[in-house]
Tab-separated table of N, CA, C and O in Angstrom:
chain	number	residue	atom	x	y	z
A	1	MET	N	3.144	2.338	16.151
A	1	MET	CA	3.911	3.210	15.129
A	1	MET	C	2.701	4.404	14.744
A	1	MET	O	3.504	5.179	14.513
A	2	MET	N	1.861	3.780	15.448
A	2	MET	CA	0.293	5.416	15.527
A	2	MET	C	1.089	6.267	16.187
A	2	MET	O	1.190	7.585	15.493
A	3	ASN	N	1.181	6.077	17.146
A	3	ASN	CA	2.326	7.186	17.946
A	3	ASN	C	2.981	7.748	18.004
A	3	ASN	O	3.493	9.069	18.309
A	4	ARG	N	4.220	6.790	17.112
A	4	ARG	CA	5.662	7.386	16.689
A	4	ARG	C	5.203	8.439	15.621
A	4	ARG	O	6.048	9.289	15.855
A	5	PHE	N	4.441	8.333	14.596
A	5	PHE	CA	3.949	8.983	13.637
A	5	PHE	C	2.250	9.891	13.508
A	5	PHE	O	2.226	10.594	13.017
A	6	SER	N	2.076	10.530	14.822
A	6	SER	CA	0.974	10.550	15.045
A	6	SER	C	0.901	12.422	13.769
A	6	SER	O	0.062	12.877	13.824
A	7	ASP	N	2.066	13.144	14.133
A	7	ASP	CA	2.466	14.013	13.374
A	7	ASP	C	1.573	14.333	12.077
A	7	ASP	O	2.490	14.908	11.451
A	8	CYS	N	2.110	12.578	11.337
A	8	CYS	CA	2.087	12.492	9.886
A	8	CYS	C	0.874	12.150	9.812
A	8	CYS	O	0.148	11.265	9.694
A	9	GLU	N	-0.285	13.710	9.359
A	9	GLU	CA	-1.564	13.569	8.578
A	9	GLU	C	-1.643	12.717	7.563
A	9	GLU	O	-2.965	12.393	7.364
A	10	GLU	N	-1.624	12.465	6.713
A	10	GLU	CA	-0.974	11.794	5.286
A	10	GLU	C	-1.639	10.202	5.560
A	10	GLU	O	-1.534	9.349	5.286
A	11	MET	N	-0.651	9.824	6.740
A	11	MET	CA	-0.515	8.618	7.215
A	11	MET	C	-1.933	7.566	8.298
A	11	MET	O	-2.489	8.414	8.644
A	12	ASP	N	-2.595	6.845	7.351
A	12	ASP	CA	-3.548	6.051	8.266
A	12	ASP	C	-3.084	4.716	8.687
A	12	ASP	O	-2.354	4.335	7.955
A	13	TYR	N	-3.080	4.177	9.718
A	13	TYR	CA	-3.458	2.684	10.059
A	13	TYR	C	-3.950	1.872	10.393
A	13	TYR	O	-4.967	2.753	10.447
A	14	ALA	N	-3.889	0.782	9.987
A	14	ALA	CA	-5.191	-0.631	9.862
A	14	ALA	C	-5.214	-1.023	10.982
A	14	ALA	O	-3.632	-1.172	10.517
A	15	VAL	N	-5.317	-2.335	11.480
A	15	VAL	CA	-5.140	-3.998	12.188
A	15	VAL	C	-6.535	-4.425	11.253
A	15	VAL	O	-7.190	-4.496	10.584
A	16	MET	N	-5.627	-5.677	10.064
A	16	MET	CA	-6.517	-6.100	9.413
A	16	MET	C	-5.663	-7.622	9.266
A	16	MET	O	-4.676	-7.063	9.117
A	17	ASP	N	-6.872	-8.358	8.375
A	17	ASP	CA	-6.119	-9.577	7.640
A	17	ASP	C	-6.599	-9.969	6.609
A	17	ASP	O	-6.581	-9.584	5.918
A	18	VAL	N	-4.576	-9.992	6.525
A	18	VAL	CA	-4.043	-10.412	5.189
A	18	VAL	C	-4.693	-11.078	4.784
A	18	VAL	O	-5.078	-11.496	2.997
A	19	LEU	N	-5.549	-11.994	5.588
A	19	LEU	CA	-5.929	-12.793	4.016
A	19	LEU	C	-7.642	-12.270	3.469
A	19	LEU	O	-7.825	-12.863	2.724
A	20	ASN	N	-7.420	-11.543	3.918
A	20	ASN	CA	-9.597	-11.312	4.279
A	20	ASN	C	-8.822	-9.798	4.130
A	20	ASN	O	-9.386	-8.965	4.875
A	21	LEU	N	-8.811	-8.517	3.232
A	21	LEU	CA	-8.486	-7.281	2.725
A	21	LEU	C	-9.383	-7.289	2.031
A	21	LEU	O	-9.332	-5.427	1.902
A	22	ASP	N	-10.998	-6.932	3.052
A	22	ASP	CA	-12.742	-6.340	1.874
A	22	ASP	C	-11.735	-4.931	2.182
A	22	ASP	O	-13.100	-4.400	1.924
A	23	GLY	N	-11.694	-4.260	3.733
A	23	GLY	CA	-11.269	-2.962	3.517
A	23	GLY	C	-10.552	-2.916	2.783
A	23	GLY	O	-11.244	-1.167	2.559
A	24	LEU	N	-9.878	-2.804	1.822
A	24	LEU	CA	-8.939	-2.612	0.383
A	24	LEU	C	-9.940	-2.286	-0.206
A	24	LEU	O	-10.816	-3.704	-0.451
A	25	PRO	N	-10.353	-1.470	-1.390
A	25	PRO	CA	-9.752	-0.845	-2.517
A	25	PRO	C	-9.445	-1.608	-3.409
A	25	PRO	O	-8.392	-1.668	-2.999
A	26	ALA	N	-9.426	-2.411	-5.152
A	26	ALA	CA	-8.672	-2.697	-5.613
A	26	ALA	C	-8.387	-1.634	-5.999
A	26	ALA	O	-7.890	-1.059	-5.447
A	27	ASP	N	-6.456	-1.646	-6.547
A	27	ASP	CA	-5.824	-1.604	-7.388
A	27	ASP	C	-5.495	-0.524	-5.708
A	27	ASP	O	-5.196	1.244	-6.887
A	28	CYS	N	-4.855	-0.133	-5.371
A	28	CYS	CA	-4.496	0.830	-4.158
A	28	CYS	C	-3.130	1.630	-3.695
A	28	CYS	O	-2.800	2.623	-3.283
A	29	PHE	N	-2.839	0.612	-3.791
A	29	PHE	CA	-0.888	0.125	-3.463
A	29	PHE	C	0.105	0.233	-4.467
A	29	PHE	O	-0.654	-0.724	-5.369
A	30	ASP	N	0.929	0.817	-4.055
A	30	ASP	CA	1.320	0.889	-5.443
A	30	ASP	C	3.315	-0.058	-4.597
A	30	ASP	O	3.443	-1.186	-5.892
A	31	VAL	N	3.067	-0.332	-3.655
A	31	VAL	CA	3.961	-1.158	-3.209
A	31	VAL	C	3.078	-2.002	-2.138
A	31	VAL	O	2.883	-1.292	-0.995
A	32	ALA	N	3.846	-3.603	-1.487
A	32	ALA	CA	3.550	-4.020	-0.538
A	32	ALA	C	4.776	-4.000	0.112
A	32	ALA	O	5.535	-4.828	-0.820
A	33	VAL	N	5.090	-4.426	1.312
A	33	VAL	CA	5.588	-4.808	1.785
A	33	VAL	C	5.684	-5.957	2.673
A	33	VAL	O	5.368	-5.895	3.789
A	34	ASP	N	6.591	-6.903	2.413
A	34	ASP	CA	6.162	-7.781	3.897
A	34	ASP	C	7.447	-8.333	4.380
A	34	ASP	O	8.076	-8.379	3.370
A	35	LYS	N	7.603	-9.017	5.861
A	35	LYS	CA	9.454	-8.902	6.469
A	35	LYS	C	8.639	-10.427	7.247
A	35	LYS	O	8.387	-9.835	7.771
A	36	ALA	N	9.076	-11.237	7.140
A	36	ALA	CA	8.181	-12.793	6.945
A	36	ALA	C	6.831	-13.138	7.205
A	36	ALA	O	6.754	-14.482	7.993
A	37	LEU	N	6.209	-12.427	6.976
A	37	LEU	CA	4.976	-12.554	8.063
A	37	LEU	C	4.727	-14.540	5.815
A	37	LEU	O	3.829	-15.102	6.854
A	38	PHE	N	5.052	-14.503	4.564
A	38	PHE	CA	4.646	-14.921	4.229
A	38	PHE	C	5.312	-16.252	5.028
A	38	PHE	O	4.810	-17.258	4.516
A	39	ASP	N	6.495	-16.362	5.961
A	39	ASP	CA	6.820	-17.819	6.177
A	39	ASP	C	6.456	-18.002	7.413
A	39	ASP	O	5.426	-19.397	7.238
A	40	ALA	N	6.094	-17.231	7.481
A	40	ALA	CA	4.659	-17.380	9.691
A	40	ALA	C	3.084	-17.798	8.641
A	40	ALA	O	2.994	-18.689	9.240
A	41	VAL	N	3.053	-17.596	7.459
A	41	VAL	CA	1.842	-18.432	6.428
A	41	VAL	C	1.299	-19.977	6.797
A	41	VAL	O	0.847	-20.699	6.703
A	42	LEU	N	2.399	-19.575	6.187
A	42	LEU	CA	3.407	-21.120	5.202
A	42	LEU	C	3.308	-22.227	6.704
A	42	LEU	O	3.872	-23.218	6.429
A	43	CYS	N	3.452	-21.671	7.980
A	43	CYS	CA	3.796	-21.975	8.805
A	43	CYS	C	2.747	-23.271	9.771
A	43	CYS	O	2.649	-23.967	10.854
A	44	ARG	N	1.166	-22.188	8.954
A	44	ARG	CA	-0.667	-22.776	9.787
A	44	ARG	C	-0.667	-24.582	9.397
A	44	ARG	O	0.309	-24.604	8.881
A	45	GLU	N	-0.961	-24.719	9.999
A	45	GLU	CA	-1.911	-26.316	9.519
A	45	GLU	C	-2.088	-26.277	8.260
A	45	GLU	O	-2.488	-26.443	8.379
A	46	ASP	N	-3.188	-24.426	7.957
A	46	ASP	CA	-4.118	-24.799	6.700
A	46	ASP	C	-2.846	-23.587	5.420
A	46	ASP	O	-3.547	-22.709	4.578
A	47	ASN	N	-2.133	-24.037	5.898
A	47	ASN	CA	-0.179	-23.197	4.856
A	47	ASN	C	-0.669	-22.956	3.945
A	47	ASN	O	-0.483	-22.252	3.156
A	48	ILE	N	-1.571	-24.113	2.641
A	48	ILE	CA	-1.196	-23.797	1.177
A	48	ILE	C	-2.758	-22.612	0.710
A	48	ILE	O	-2.074	-21.896	0.495
A	49	GLU	N	-3.781	-22.790	1.598
A	49	GLU	CA	-5.077	-22.450	1.645
A	49	GLU	C	-4.697	-20.938	2.399
A	49	GLU	O	-4.315	-19.741	1.556
A	50	SER	N	-4.021	-20.532	2.858
A	50	SER	CA	-3.557	-19.924	3.693
A	50	SER	C	-2.292	-18.417	3.105
A	50	SER	O	-3.170	-17.644	2.714
A	51	VAL	N	-1.867	-19.423	2.338
A	51	VAL	CA	-0.987	-18.642	1.151
A	51	VAL	C	-1.221	-18.089	0.640
A	51	VAL	O	-0.617	-17.045	-0.590
A	52	LEU	N	-2.214	-18.967	-0.426
A	52	LEU	CA	-2.911	-18.377	-1.386
A	52	LEU	C	-3.483	-16.845	-1.894
A	52	LEU	O	-3.959	-16.196	-2.456
A	53	SER	N	-4.784	-17.068	-0.144
A	53	SER	CA	-5.077	-16.418	0.581
A	53	SER	C	-4.395	-15.105	0.258
A	53	SER	O	-5.480	-14.333	-0.167
A	54	MET	N	-4.097	-15.266	1.024
A	54	MET	CA	-2.433	-14.204	1.468
A	54	MET	C	-2.267	-12.842	-0.185
A	54	MET	O	-2.570	-12.018	-0.626
A	55	LEU	N	-1.632	-13.947	-0.564
A	55	LEU	CA	-1.007	-13.401	-2.202
A	55	LEU	C	-2.435	-13.008	-2.919
A	55	LEU	O	-2.332	-12.330	-3.392
A	56	THR	N	-3.052	-14.005	-3.309
A	56	THR	CA	-3.868	-13.018	-4.321
A	56	THR	C	-4.651	-11.383	-3.861
A	56	THR	O	-5.003	-11.141	-3.568
A	57	GLU	N	-5.126	-11.896	-2.062
A	57	GLU	CA	-5.714	-10.352	-2.022
A	57	GLU	C	-4.592	-9.486	-1.771
A	57	GLU	O	-4.920	-7.968	-1.798
A	58	LEU	N	-3.234	-10.338	-1.593
A	58	LEU	CA	-2.127	-8.510	-1.961
A	58	LEU	C	-2.838	-8.398	-3.384
A	58	LEU	O	-2.596	-7.072	-3.827
A	59	HIS	N	-2.150	-9.462	-3.791
A	59	HIS	CA	-2.538	-9.274	-5.934
A	59	HIS	C	-3.382	-8.795	-6.320
A	59	HIS	O	-3.739	-7.434	-6.820
A	60	ARG	N	-4.090	-8.069	-5.233
A	60	ARG	CA	-5.924	-7.507	-6.085
A	60	ARG	C	-6.012	-6.125	-5.544
A	60	ARG	O	-6.122	-4.874	-6.025
A	61	VAL	N	-4.337	-6.320	-3.586
A	61	VAL	CA	-4.751	-4.498	-3.771
A	61	VAL	C	-3.896	-3.915	-4.622
A	61	VAL	O	-3.578	-2.615	-4.088
A	62	LEU	N	-2.922	-4.312	-5.161
A	62	LEU	CA	-2.235	-4.123	-5.829
A	62	LEU	C	-2.071	-2.880	-7.272
A	62	LEU	O	-3.133	-4.091	-8.300
A	63	LYS	N	-2.307	-2.123	-7.722
A	63	LYS	CA	-2.296	-1.463	-8.001
A	63	LYS	C	-1.277	-2.057	-9.678
A	63	LYS	O	-0.424	-2.357	-9.616
A	64	PRO	N	-2.191	-1.893	-10.817
A	64	PRO	CA	-0.934	-2.148	-11.999
A	64	PRO	C	0.280	-1.492	-12.237
A	64	PRO	O	-0.087	-0.374	-11.577
A	65	ASP	N	1.226	-2.804	-12.053
A	65	ASP	CA	2.677	-2.359	-12.544
A	65	ASP	C	3.505	-2.243	-10.374
A	65	ASP	O	4.491	-1.858	-10.500
A	66	GLY	N	2.573	-3.273	-9.884
A	66	GLY	CA	2.968	-2.170	-8.761
A	66	GLY	C	3.303	-3.736	-8.208
A	66	GLY	O	3.932	-4.211	-9.080
A	67	THR	N	3.859	-3.422	-7.203
A	67	THR	CA	5.775	-4.672	-6.610
A	67	THR	C	5.051	-4.815	-4.911
A	67	THR	O	5.130	-3.830	-4.173
A	68	LEU	N	5.042	-6.300	-5.253
A	68	LEU	CA	5.341	-6.804	-3.705
A	68	LEU	C	6.360	-7.565	-3.975
A	68	LEU	O	7.083	-7.670	-4.110
A	69	LEU	N	7.057	-6.803	-2.453
A	69	LEU	CA	8.189	-7.201	-1.664
A	69	LEU	C	8.711	-8.152	-0.479
A	69	LEU	O	7.369	-7.549	0.008
A	70	ILE	N	8.940	-9.338	-0.665
A	70	ILE	CA	9.193	-10.092	0.508
A	70	ILE	C	10.344	-10.317	0.843
A	70	ILE	O	11.377	-10.965	-0.738
A	71	VAL	N	10.338	-10.620	1.867
A	71	VAL	CA	11.716	-10.804	2.689
A	71	VAL	C	11.296	-12.167	3.282
A	71	VAL	O	10.826	-11.450	4.482
A	72	SER	N	12.147	-12.996	2.814
A	72	SER	CA	11.653	-14.127	3.555
A	72	SER	C	13.342	-14.598	3.916
A	72	SER	O	14.754	-15.196	3.516
A	73	HIS	N	12.814	-16.123	5.050
A	73	HIS	CA	13.838	-17.196	5.214
A	73	HIS	C	14.573	-18.792	4.261
A	73	HIS	O	15.002	-18.636	4.328
A	74	GLY	N	13.032	-18.528	3.443
A	74	GLY	CA	12.938	-19.244	3.172
A	74	GLY	C	13.930	-19.385	1.490
A	74	GLY	O	13.914	-18.203	0.414
A	75	VAL	N	15.091	-20.191	1.243
A	75	VAL	CA	15.146	-20.768	-0.290
A	75	VAL	C	14.693	-20.563	-0.876
A	75	VAL	O	12.751	-20.805	-1.232
A	76	PRO	N	14.773	-20.243	-2.305
A	76	PRO	CA	13.952	-19.755	-4.059
A	76	PRO	C	12.842	-21.322	-3.760
A	76	PRO	O	12.093	-21.633	-4.743
A	77	ALA	N	13.416	-22.538	-4.311
A	77	ALA	CA	13.340	-24.092	-4.045
A	77	ALA	C	11.607	-24.254	-2.868
A	77	ALA	O	10.933	-25.464	-3.583
A	78	THR	N	11.340	-23.234	-2.167
A	78	THR	CA	10.368	-23.681	-1.363
A	78	THR	C	9.379	-22.379	-1.347
A	78	THR	O	8.868	-22.079	-0.479
A	79	ARG	N	10.033	-21.355	-2.038
A	79	ARG	CA	8.687	-20.403	-2.362
A	79	ARG	C	8.640	-19.448	-3.964
A	79	ARG	O	8.044	-19.431	-3.698
A	80	ILE	N	9.537	-19.664	-4.806
A	80	ILE	CA	8.543	-19.723	-6.137
A	80	ILE	C	7.680	-19.781	-6.142
A	80	ILE	O	7.067	-19.905	-7.396
A	81	GLY	N	7.085	-21.454	-5.755
A	81	GLY	CA	6.148	-22.289	-6.707
A	81	GLY	C	5.302	-21.746	-6.642
A	81	GLY	O	3.878	-21.415	-6.840
A	82	TYR	N	5.163	-21.168	-5.521
A	82	TYR	CA	3.765	-20.138	-4.773
A	82	TYR	C	3.229	-18.576	-5.236
A	82	TYR	O	2.690	-18.665	-5.723
A	83	LEU	N	5.175	-17.923	-5.877
A	83	LEU	CA	4.488	-17.029	-6.196
A	83	LEU	C	4.704	-16.778	-7.972
A	83	LEU	O	3.903	-15.977	-7.911
A	84	ASN	N	4.845	-18.014	-8.264
A	84	ASN	CA	4.333	-18.165	-9.417
A	84	ASN	C	2.967	-18.761	-10.574
A	84	ASN	O	3.246	-19.580	-11.619
A	85	ASN	N	2.389	-18.628	-9.318
A	85	ASN	CA	1.103	-19.781	-9.297
A	85	ASN	C	0.329	-18.973	-10.533
A	85	ASN	O	0.343	-18.018	-9.958
A	86	GLU	N	-0.457	-19.257	-11.696
A	86	GLU	CA	-0.898	-18.922	-12.663
A	86	GLU	C	-1.763	-17.940	-12.310
A	86	GLU	O	-2.594	-17.137	-12.992
A	87	ALA	N	-2.309	-17.569	-11.170
A	87	ALA	CA	-3.956	-16.861	-10.884
A	87	ALA	C	-3.202	-15.769	-10.124
A	87	ALA	O	-3.689	-14.543	-10.539
A	88	PHE	N	-1.862	-15.427	-10.730
A	88	PHE	CA	-1.533	-14.146	-9.901
A	88	PHE	C	-0.659	-14.084	-11.473
A	88	PHE	O	0.480	-13.933	-11.748
A	89	SER	N	-1.226	-12.923	-12.173
A	89	SER	CA	-0.391	-11.947	-12.879
A	89	SER	C	0.831	-11.341	-12.823
A	89	SER	O	0.471	-9.743	-12.801
A	90	TRP	N	2.012	-11.293	-12.358
A	90	TRP	CA	2.990	-10.772	-11.931
A	90	TRP	C	4.408	-11.650	-12.180
A	90	TRP	O	5.020	-12.779	-13.098
A	91	ARG	N	4.859	-10.757	-12.574
A	91	ARG	CA	7.318	-11.635	-13.480
A	91	ARG	C	6.968	-11.707	-11.485
A	91	ARG	O	7.637	-9.731	-10.775
A	92	VAL	N	8.526	-12.235	-11.218
A	92	VAL	CA	8.759	-12.811	-10.150
A	92	VAL	C	10.266	-12.472	-10.442
A	92	VAL	O	11.279	-13.205	-10.917
A	93	GLU	N	11.062	-12.122	-9.585
A	93	GLU	CA	12.615	-12.360	-9.292
A	93	GLU	C	13.160	-12.127	-7.784
A	93	GLU	O	12.057	-12.073	-7.002
A	94	TYR	N	14.462	-12.882	-7.258
A	94	TYR	CA	14.981	-12.452	-6.366
A	94	TYR	C	16.230	-12.730	-6.281
A	94	TYR	O	17.105	-12.739	-7.631
A	95	ALA	N	16.724	-12.270	-4.740
A	95	ALA	CA	17.661	-11.861	-4.347
A	95	ALA	C	17.933	-12.936	-3.557
A	95	ALA	O	17.788	-12.037	-2.804
A	96	LYS	N	19.255	-13.255	-2.959
A	96	LYS	CA	20.307	-13.325	-1.638
A	96	LYS	C	21.153	-11.689	-1.451
A	96	LYS	O	21.138	-11.073	-1.630
A	97	LEU	N	20.019	-12.578	0.624
A	97	LEU	CA	20.788	-11.107	1.030
A	97	LEU	C	21.052	-11.574	1.796
A	97	LEU	O	21.282	-11.878	2.420
A	98	PRO	N	22.655	-10.916	2.254
A	98	PRO	CA	23.597	-11.653	2.680
A	98	PRO	C	23.381	-10.920	4.154
A	98	PRO	O	22.896	-10.341	4.643
A	99	LYS	N	22.740	-12.031	5.557
A	99	LYS	CA	22.601	-11.810	6.385
A	99	LYS	C	24.240	-10.947	7.106
A	99	LYS	O	25.404	-11.713	6.881
A	100	PRO	N	24.406	-9.607	8.114
A	100	PRO	CA	24.830	-9.032	8.503
A	100	PRO	C	25.494	-10.631	9.458
A	100	PRO	O	25.335	-10.570	10.873
A	101	GLN	N	26.549	-10.386	9.680
A	101	GLN	CA	27.534	-10.862	10.902
A	101	GLN	C	27.045	-10.152	12.456
A	101	GLN	O	28.000	-8.479	12.118
A	102	LEU	N	27.294	-10.970	13.237
A	102	LEU	CA	27.493	-9.360	14.312
A	102	LEU	C	28.287	-10.978	15.402
A	102	LEU	O	28.142	-12.295	15.769
A	103	GLU	N	29.116	-10.414	15.590
A	103	GLU	CA	30.450	-10.540	16.560
A	103	GLU	C	30.204	-11.168	17.915
A	103	GLU	O	28.312	-10.266	18.936
A	104	GLY	N	29.551	-12.404	17.921
A	104	GLY	CA	28.908	-12.840	19.053
A	104	GLY	C	27.740	-13.214	19.600
A	104	GLY	O	27.275	-13.280	20.722
A	105	TYR	N	27.477	-13.144	18.211
A	105	TYR	CA	26.323	-13.608	17.940
A	105	TYR	C	25.902	-14.982	16.908
A	105	TYR	O	26.468	-14.981	15.637
A	106	SER	N	24.402	-15.589	17.591
A	106	SER	CA	24.419	-16.851	16.430
A	106	SER	C	22.745	-16.426	15.539
A	106	SER	O	22.286	-16.929	17.262
A	107	ASP	N	22.380	-16.658	15.101
A	107	ASP	CA	20.268	-17.262	15.401
A	107	ASP	C	20.208	-18.250	14.992
A	107	ASP	O	18.754	-18.419	15.066
A	108	GLY	N	21.153	-19.003	15.243
A	108	GLY	CA	20.988	-20.384	14.750
A	108	GLY	C	20.424	-20.951	13.123
A	108	GLY	O	20.166	-22.414	13.374
A	109	SER	N	20.312	-20.308	12.745
A	109	SER	CA	19.779	-20.327	11.504
A	109	SER	C	20.848	-21.348	10.896
A	109	SER	O	22.265	-20.751	11.075
A	110	PRO	N	20.662	-21.777	9.664
A	110	PRO	CA	22.158	-22.888	9.028
A	110	PRO	C	22.064	-22.226	7.775
A	110	PRO	O	23.421	-22.005	7.000
A	111	SER	N	21.624	-20.867	7.436
A	111	SER	CA	21.017	-20.095	6.650
A	111	SER	C	22.212	-19.162	6.754
A	111	SER	O	21.541	-18.211	7.613
A	112	ASP	N	23.104	-18.326	5.526
A	112	ASP	CA	23.467	-16.780	6.009
A	112	ASP	C	23.126	-16.061	5.631
A	112	ASP	O	23.729	-14.862	5.125
A	113	SER	N	22.219	-15.757	4.541
A	113	SER	CA	21.013	-14.826	3.921
A	113	SER	C	19.676	-15.196	3.755
A	113	SER	O	19.502	-15.800	4.844
A	114	HIS	N	19.178	-13.921	3.382
A	114	HIS	CA	17.885	-13.943	3.402
A	114	HIS	C	17.857	-13.692	2.397
A	114	HIS	O	18.813	-14.030	1.321
A	115	PHE	N	15.867	-13.430	1.724
A	115	PHE	CA	15.915	-13.459	-0.519
A	115	PHE	C	14.755	-12.688	-0.591
A	115	PHE	O	14.081	-12.492	0.408
A	116	LEU	N	15.153	-11.819	-1.304
A	116	LEU	CA	14.208	-10.845	-1.422
A	116	LEU	C	13.328	-11.270	-2.726
A	116	LEU	O	14.170	-11.826	-3.942
A	117	TYR	N	12.354	-11.125	-2.413
A	117	TYR	CA	10.984	-11.401	-4.228
A	117	TYR	C	10.840	-10.624	-4.020
A	117	TYR	O	9.730	-9.947	-3.101
A	118	ILE	N	10.896	-10.382	-5.408
A	118	ILE	CA	10.274	-9.372	-6.230
A	118	ILE	C	8.574	-9.771	-7.273
A	118	ILE	O	9.401	-10.031	-8.007
A	119	CYS	N	7.511	-8.992	-6.770
A	119	CYS	CA	6.757	-9.250	-7.390
A	119	CYS	C	6.203	-8.262	-8.051
A	119	CYS	O	5.156	-7.456	-7.898
A	120	ARG	N	6.369	-7.644	-9.438
A	120	ARG	CA	5.430	-6.987	-10.807
A	120	ARG	C	4.655	-7.730	-10.868
A	120	ARG	O	4.854	-8.591	-11.441
A	121	LYS	N	3.776	-6.674	-10.142
A	121	LYS	CA	1.831	-6.929	-10.992
A	121	LYS	C	2.344	-6.639	-12.821
A	121	LYS	O	2.586	-4.897	-12.820
A	122	ASP	N	2.003	-6.723	-13.098
A	122	ASP	CA	1.403	-6.943	-14.770
A	122	ASP	C	0.620	-5.562	-15.273
A	122	ASP	O	-0.704	-4.620	-14.188
A	123	SER	N	1.038	-4.958	-15.742
A	123	SER	CA	0.207	-3.185	-16.497
A	123	SER	C	-1.132	-3.428	-16.323
A	123	SER	O	-1.519	-2.278	-16.318
A	124	ALA	N	-1.163	-4.732	-17.341
A	124	ALA	CA	-2.046	-4.586	-17.820
A	124	ALA	C	-3.364	-5.185	-16.741
A	124	ALA	O	-4.442	-6.259	-17.004
A	125	SER	N	-3.561	-5.866	-15.415
A	125	SER	CA	-3.305	-6.942	-14.761
A	125	SER	C	-5.405	-5.872	-14.829
A	125	SER	O	-5.694	-5.027	-14.010
A	126	ALA	N	-6.673	-6.743	-14.372
A	126	ALA	CA	-7.593	-6.967	-13.838
A	126	ALA	C	-7.986	-7.701	-12.730
A	126	ALA	O	-7.637	-8.332	-12.358
A	127	PRO	N	-8.741	-6.699	-11.632
A	127	PRO	CA	-8.748	-6.881	-10.102
A	127	PRO	C	-9.372	-8.754	-10.321
A	127	PRO	O	-10.374	-8.824	-10.969
């Protein structure tokens, strides 16, 4: 990505660990987008601790009224509990996204959908 958009001087790139975003100040992003990282972190041996660290850091770096968008394979029954943790001052909604059907291809998944989780941080949130 860095090479592809090298002509965009207003963009910065950094490799960071989402479990510890100490290099970023609090309240610095309007939007954060996750495509399957939440799912991957839940596959770790220390999944509960790690997913809470991830969400804590993402909540911290979002501005008040900021939004975290998570695209996940996980159905709401397996994801909402983490997102609705009382440690996070955000409102959570979700939408079912149908997977596009590609002729002659199956991804082996029993689900025909992905899920989009929309976490909107409260305007009065303090880091």
